[in-house]
mmCIF file of C-alpha atoms in Angstrom:
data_model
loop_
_atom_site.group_PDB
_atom_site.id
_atom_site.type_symbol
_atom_site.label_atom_id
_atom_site.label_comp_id
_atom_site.label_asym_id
_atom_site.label_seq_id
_atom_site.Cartn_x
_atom_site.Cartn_y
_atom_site.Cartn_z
ATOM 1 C CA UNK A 1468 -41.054 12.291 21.666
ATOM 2 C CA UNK A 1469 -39.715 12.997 24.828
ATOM 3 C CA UNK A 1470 -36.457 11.965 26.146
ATOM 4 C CA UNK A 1471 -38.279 9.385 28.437
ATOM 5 C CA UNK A 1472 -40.270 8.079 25.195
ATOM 6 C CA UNK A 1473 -37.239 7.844 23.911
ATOM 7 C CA UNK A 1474 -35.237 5.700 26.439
ATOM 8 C CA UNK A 1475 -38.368 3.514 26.176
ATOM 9 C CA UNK A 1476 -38.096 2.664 22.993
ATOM 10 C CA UNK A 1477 -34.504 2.663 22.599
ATOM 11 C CA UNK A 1478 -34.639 -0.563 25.234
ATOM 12 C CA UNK A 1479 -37.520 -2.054 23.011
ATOM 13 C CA UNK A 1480 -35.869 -1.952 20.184
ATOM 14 C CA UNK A 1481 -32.491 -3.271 21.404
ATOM 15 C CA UNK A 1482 -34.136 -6.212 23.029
ATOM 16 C CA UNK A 1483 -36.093 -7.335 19.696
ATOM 17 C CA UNK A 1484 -32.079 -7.401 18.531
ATOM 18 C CA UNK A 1485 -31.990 -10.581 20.756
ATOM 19 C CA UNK A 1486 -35.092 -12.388 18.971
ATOM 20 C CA UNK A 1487 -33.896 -15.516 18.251
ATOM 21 C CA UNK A 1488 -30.571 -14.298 16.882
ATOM 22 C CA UNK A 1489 -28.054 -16.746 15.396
ATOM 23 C CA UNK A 1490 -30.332 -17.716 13.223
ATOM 24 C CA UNK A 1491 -29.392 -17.343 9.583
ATOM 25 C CA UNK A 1492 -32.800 -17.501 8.366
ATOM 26 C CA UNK A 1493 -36.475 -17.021 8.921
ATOM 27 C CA UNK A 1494 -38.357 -13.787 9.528
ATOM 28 C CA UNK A 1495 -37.253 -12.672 12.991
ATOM 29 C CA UNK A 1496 -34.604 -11.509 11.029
ATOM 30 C CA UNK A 1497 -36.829 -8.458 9.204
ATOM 31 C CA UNK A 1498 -37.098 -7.555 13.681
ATOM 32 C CA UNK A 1499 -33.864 -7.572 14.035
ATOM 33 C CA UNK A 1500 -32.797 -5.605 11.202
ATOM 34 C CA UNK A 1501 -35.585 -3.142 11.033
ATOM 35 C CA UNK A 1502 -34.882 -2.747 15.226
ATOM 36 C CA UNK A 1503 -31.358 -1.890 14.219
ATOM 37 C CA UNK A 1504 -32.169 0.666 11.248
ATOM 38 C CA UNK A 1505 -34.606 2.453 13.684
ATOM 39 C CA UNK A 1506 -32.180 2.499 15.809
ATOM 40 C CA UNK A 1507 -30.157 4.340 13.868
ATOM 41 C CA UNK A 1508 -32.660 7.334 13.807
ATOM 42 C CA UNK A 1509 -32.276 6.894 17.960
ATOM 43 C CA UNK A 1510 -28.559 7.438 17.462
ATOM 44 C CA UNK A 1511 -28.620 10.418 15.240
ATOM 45 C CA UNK A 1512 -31.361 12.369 17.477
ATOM 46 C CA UNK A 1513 -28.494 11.688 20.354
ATOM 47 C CA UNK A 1514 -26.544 13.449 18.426
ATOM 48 C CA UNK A 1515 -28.504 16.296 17.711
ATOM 49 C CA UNK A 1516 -30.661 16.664 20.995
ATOM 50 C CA UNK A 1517 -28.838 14.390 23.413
ATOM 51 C CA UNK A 1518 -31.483 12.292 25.862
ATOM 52 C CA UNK A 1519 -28.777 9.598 26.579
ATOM 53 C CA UNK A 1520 -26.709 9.871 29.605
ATOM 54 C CA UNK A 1521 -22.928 8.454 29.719
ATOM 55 C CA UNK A 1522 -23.914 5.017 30.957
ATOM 56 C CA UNK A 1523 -27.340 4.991 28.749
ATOM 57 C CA UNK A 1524 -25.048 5.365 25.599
ATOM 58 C CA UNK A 1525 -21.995 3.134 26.663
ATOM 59 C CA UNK A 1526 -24.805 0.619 26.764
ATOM 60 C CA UNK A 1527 -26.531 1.247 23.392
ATOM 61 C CA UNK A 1528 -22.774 0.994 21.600
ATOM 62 C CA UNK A 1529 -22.576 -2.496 23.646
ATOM 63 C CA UNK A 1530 -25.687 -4.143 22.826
ATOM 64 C CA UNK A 1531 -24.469 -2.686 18.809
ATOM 65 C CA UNK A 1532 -21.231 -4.175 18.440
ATOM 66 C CA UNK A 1533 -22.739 -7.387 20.596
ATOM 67 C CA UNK A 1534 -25.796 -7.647 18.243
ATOM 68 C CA UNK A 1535 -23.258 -7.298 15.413
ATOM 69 C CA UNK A 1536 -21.265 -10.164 16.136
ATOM 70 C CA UNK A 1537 -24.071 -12.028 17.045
ATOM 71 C CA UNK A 1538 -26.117 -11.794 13.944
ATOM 72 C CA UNK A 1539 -25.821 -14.792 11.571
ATOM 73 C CA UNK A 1540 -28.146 -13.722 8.543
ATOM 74 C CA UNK A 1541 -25.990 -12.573 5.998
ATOM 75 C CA UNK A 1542 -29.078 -12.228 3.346
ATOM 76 C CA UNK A 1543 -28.973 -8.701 1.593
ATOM 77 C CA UNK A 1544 -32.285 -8.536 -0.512
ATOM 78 C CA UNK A 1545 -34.286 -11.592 -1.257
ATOM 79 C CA UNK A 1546 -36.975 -12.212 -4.113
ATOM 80 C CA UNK A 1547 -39.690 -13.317 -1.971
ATOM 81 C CA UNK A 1548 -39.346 -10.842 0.646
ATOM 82 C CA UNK A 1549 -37.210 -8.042 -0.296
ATOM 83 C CA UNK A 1550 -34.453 -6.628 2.369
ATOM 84 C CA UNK A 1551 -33.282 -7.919 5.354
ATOM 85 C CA UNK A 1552 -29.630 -6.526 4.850
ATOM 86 C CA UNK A 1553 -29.062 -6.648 9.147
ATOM 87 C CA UNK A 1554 -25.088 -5.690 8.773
ATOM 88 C CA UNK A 1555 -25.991 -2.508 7.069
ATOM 89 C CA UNK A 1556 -28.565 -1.779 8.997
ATOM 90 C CA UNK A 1557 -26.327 -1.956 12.273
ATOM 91 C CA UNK A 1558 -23.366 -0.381 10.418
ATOM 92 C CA UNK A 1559 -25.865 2.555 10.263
ATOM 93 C CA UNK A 1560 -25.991 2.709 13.733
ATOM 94 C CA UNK A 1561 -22.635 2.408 14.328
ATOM 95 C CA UNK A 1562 -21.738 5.439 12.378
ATOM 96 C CA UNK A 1563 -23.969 7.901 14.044
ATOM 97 C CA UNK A 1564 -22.379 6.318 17.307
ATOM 98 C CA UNK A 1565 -19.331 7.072 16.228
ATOM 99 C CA UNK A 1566 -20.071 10.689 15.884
ATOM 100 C CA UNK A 1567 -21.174 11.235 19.654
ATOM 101 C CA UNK A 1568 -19.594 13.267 21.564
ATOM 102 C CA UNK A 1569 -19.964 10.942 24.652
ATOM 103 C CA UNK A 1570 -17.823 8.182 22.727
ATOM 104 C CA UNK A 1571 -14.292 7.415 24.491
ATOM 105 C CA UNK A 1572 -11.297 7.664 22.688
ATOM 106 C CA UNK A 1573 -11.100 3.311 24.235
ATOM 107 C CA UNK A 1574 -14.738 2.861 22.303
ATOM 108 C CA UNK A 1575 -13.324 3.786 19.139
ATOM 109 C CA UNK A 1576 -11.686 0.880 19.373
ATOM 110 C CA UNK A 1577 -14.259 -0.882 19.873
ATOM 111 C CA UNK A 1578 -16.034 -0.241 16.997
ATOM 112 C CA UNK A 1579 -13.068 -0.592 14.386
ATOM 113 C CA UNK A 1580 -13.079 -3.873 16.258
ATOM 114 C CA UNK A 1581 -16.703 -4.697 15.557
ATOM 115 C CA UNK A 1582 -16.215 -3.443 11.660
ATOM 116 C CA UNK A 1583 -12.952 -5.979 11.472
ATOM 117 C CA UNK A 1584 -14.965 -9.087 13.139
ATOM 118 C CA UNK A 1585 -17.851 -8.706 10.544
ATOM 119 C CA UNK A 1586 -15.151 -8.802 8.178
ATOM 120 C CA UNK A 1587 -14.250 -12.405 9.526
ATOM 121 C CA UNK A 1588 -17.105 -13.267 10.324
ATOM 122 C CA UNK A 1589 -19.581 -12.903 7.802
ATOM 123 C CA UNK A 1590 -18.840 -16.025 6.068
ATOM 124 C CA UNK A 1591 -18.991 -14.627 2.578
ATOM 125 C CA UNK A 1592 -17.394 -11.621 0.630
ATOM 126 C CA UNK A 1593 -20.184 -8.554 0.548
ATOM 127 C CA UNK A 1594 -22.118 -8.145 -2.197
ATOM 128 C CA UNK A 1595 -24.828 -5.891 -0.857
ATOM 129 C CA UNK A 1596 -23.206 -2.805 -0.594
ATOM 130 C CA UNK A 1597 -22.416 -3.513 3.214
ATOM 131 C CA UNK A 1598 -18.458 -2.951 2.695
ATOM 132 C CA UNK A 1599 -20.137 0.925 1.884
ATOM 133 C CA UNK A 1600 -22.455 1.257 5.522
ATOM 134 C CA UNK A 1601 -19.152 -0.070 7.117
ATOM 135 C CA UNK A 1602 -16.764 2.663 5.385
ATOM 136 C CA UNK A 1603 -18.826 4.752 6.858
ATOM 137 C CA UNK A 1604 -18.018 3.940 10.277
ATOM 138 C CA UNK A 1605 -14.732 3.974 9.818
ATOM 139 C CA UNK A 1606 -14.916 7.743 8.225
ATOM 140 C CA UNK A 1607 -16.786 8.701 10.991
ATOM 141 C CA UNK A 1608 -14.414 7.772 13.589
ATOM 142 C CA UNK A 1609 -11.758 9.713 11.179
ATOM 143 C CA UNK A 1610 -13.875 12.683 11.620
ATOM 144 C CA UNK A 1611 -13.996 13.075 15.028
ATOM 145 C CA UNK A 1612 -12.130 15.998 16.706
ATOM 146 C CA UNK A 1613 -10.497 13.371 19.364
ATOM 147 C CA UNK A 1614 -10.132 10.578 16.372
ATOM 148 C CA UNK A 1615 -6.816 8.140 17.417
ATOM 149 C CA UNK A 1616 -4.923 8.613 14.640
ATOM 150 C CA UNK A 1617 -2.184 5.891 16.300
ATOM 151 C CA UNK A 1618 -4.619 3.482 16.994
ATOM 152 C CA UNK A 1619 -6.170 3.487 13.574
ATOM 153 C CA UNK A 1620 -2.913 3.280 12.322
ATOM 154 C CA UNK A 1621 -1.928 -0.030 14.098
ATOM 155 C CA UNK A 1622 -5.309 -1.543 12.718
ATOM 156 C CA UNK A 1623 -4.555 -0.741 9.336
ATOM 157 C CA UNK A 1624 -0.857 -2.035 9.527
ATOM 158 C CA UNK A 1625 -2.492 -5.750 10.351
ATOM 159 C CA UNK A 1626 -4.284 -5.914 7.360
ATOM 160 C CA UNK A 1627 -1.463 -6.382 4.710
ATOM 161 C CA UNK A 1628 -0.031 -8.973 7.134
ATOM 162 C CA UNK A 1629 -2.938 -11.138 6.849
ATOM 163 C CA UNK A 1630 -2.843 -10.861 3.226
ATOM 164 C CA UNK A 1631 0.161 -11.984 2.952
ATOM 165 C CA UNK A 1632 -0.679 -14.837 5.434
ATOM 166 C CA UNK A 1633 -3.821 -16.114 3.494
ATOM 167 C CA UNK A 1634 -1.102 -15.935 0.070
ATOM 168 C CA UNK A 1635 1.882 -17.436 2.167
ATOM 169 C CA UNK A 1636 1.264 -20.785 0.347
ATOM 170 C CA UNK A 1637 -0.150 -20.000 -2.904
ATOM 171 C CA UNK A 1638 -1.420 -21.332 -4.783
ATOM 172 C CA UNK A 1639 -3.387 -23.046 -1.719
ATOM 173 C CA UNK A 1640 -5.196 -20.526 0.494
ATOM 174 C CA UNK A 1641 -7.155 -20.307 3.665
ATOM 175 C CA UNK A 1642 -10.957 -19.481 1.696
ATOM 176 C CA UNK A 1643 -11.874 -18.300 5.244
ATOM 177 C CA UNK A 1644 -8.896 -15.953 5.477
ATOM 178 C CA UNK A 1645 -9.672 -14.990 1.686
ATOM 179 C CA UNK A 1646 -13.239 -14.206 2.827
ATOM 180 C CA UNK A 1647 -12.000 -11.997 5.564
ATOM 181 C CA UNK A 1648 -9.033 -9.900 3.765
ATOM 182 C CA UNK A 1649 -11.074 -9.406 0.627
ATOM 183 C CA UNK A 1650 -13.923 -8.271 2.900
ATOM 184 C CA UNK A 1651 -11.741 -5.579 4.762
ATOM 185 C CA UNK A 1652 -10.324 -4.495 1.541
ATOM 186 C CA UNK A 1653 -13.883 -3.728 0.124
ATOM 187 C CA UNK A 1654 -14.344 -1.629 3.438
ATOM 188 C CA UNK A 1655 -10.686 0.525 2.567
ATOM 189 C CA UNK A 1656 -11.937 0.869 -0.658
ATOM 190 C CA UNK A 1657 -15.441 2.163 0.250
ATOM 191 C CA UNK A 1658 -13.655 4.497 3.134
ATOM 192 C CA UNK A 1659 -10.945 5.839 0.503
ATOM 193 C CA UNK A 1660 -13.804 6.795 -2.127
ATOM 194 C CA UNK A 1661 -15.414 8.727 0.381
ATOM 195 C CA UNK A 1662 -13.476 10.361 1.397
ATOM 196 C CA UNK A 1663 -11.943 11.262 -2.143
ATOM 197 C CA UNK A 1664 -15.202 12.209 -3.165
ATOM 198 C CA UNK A 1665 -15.394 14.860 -0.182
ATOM 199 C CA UNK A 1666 -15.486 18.293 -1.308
ATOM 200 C CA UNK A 1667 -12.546 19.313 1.906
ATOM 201 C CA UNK A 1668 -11.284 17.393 4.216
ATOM 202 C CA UNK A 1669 -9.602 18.247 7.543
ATOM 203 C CA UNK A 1670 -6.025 17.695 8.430
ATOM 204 C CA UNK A 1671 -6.892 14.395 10.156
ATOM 205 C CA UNK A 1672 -9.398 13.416 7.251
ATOM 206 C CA UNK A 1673 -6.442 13.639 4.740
ATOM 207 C CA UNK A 1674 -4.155 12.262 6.852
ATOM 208 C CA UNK A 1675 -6.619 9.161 7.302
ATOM 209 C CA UNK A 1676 -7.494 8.852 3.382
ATOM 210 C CA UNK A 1677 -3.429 8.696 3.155
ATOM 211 C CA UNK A 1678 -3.349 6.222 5.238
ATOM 212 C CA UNK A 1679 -5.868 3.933 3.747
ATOM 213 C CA UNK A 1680 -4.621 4.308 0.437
ATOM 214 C CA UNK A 1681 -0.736 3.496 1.592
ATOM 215 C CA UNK A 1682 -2.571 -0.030 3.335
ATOM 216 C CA UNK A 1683 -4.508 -0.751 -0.010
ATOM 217 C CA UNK A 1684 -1.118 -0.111 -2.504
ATOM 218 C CA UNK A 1685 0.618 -2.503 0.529
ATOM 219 C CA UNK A 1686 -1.917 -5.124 -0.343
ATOM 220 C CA UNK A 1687 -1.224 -5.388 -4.355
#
């Protein structure tokens, strides 16, 4: 395809994103989702053969982290229709977004922001491996040659404050604040295990999987 074909279809696809999102069932879910995990292959040929200019690709990472707070079907694979699984399937995108070169040292940001509001948001603790798809965004930011180390750092330093907020009162807790800290733990977790099972990891990597591993041992 060439890099027109693919600007084509990279604004089809994030436009079926929109089809009749909020909803938390039905099948214009399977668009969505399927939209997003094609979209993923649109990210990684960026990557590889770029076709996106600055503006084209500060666009696709907004419509990503919009679409993932948007989305309200939090069904991972059904009996009667098999996957939908939407938050992995933009967490895939996400990661190969958070390898490109054109992404701002300010965007990074953004997207630790969009893995901590699905956190929140999702209204239940994963059970479909999407904690895994969003360690993976998280890594990949860690990888970068440009990754803010600082700014990952004050992230991580919020999380064992909110555990201890949603324990403050024990034995009465906040189940939406349980939801939400048990969520981002699953994501540490995930991140840490990749990273462990690495066979070398840069200076920043190590420093990163330290990191992670000092915020889980704060949350015991």
């Amino acid at each position: 395809l060439s890099p027109d074909e693919q600007r084509e279809i990279l604004g089809l696809w994030t436009a079926n994103l929109r089809e009749r999102v909020g909803e938390r069932t039905g099948d214009a879910a399977f668009l969505r989702s399927f939209s997003a995990l094609n979209l993923s292959i649109l990210a990684a040929r960026d990557n590889a053969a770029p076709f996106l200019s600055q503006a084209d690709f500060d666009a696709f990472v907004e419509a990503m982290t919009t679409y993932l707070g948007a989305e309200r079907d939090t069904r991972g694979y059904t009996a009667e229709s098999g996957w939908v699984h939407a938050t992995a399937h933009t967490a895939d995108v996400l990661k190969f977004l958070a390898r490109n070169a054109k992404l701002s040292v300010e965007r990074q940001a953004t997207l630790i922001a969009a893995v901590d509001a699905e956190c929140r948001s999702f209204g239940q603790v994963f059970q479909w491996a999407e904690d895994e798809r969003l360690a993976q965004v998280i890594v990949s930011i860690a990888a970068r040659p440009d990754f803010d180390a600082p700014g990952f750092e004050r992230w991580l330093a919020t999380i064992p404050q909110r555990r201890a907020a949603v324990w403050a009162n024990a034995p009465a807790i906040d189940p939406d604040g349980y939801i939400e800290v048990q969520n981002l733990t699953l994501v540490l977790r995930a991140a840490h295990a990749a990273l462990s099972m690495a066979s070398s990891l840069t200076p920043p990597l190590e420093t990163a999987r330290g990191s992670i591993l000092a915020t889980l041992r704060a949350m015991r």
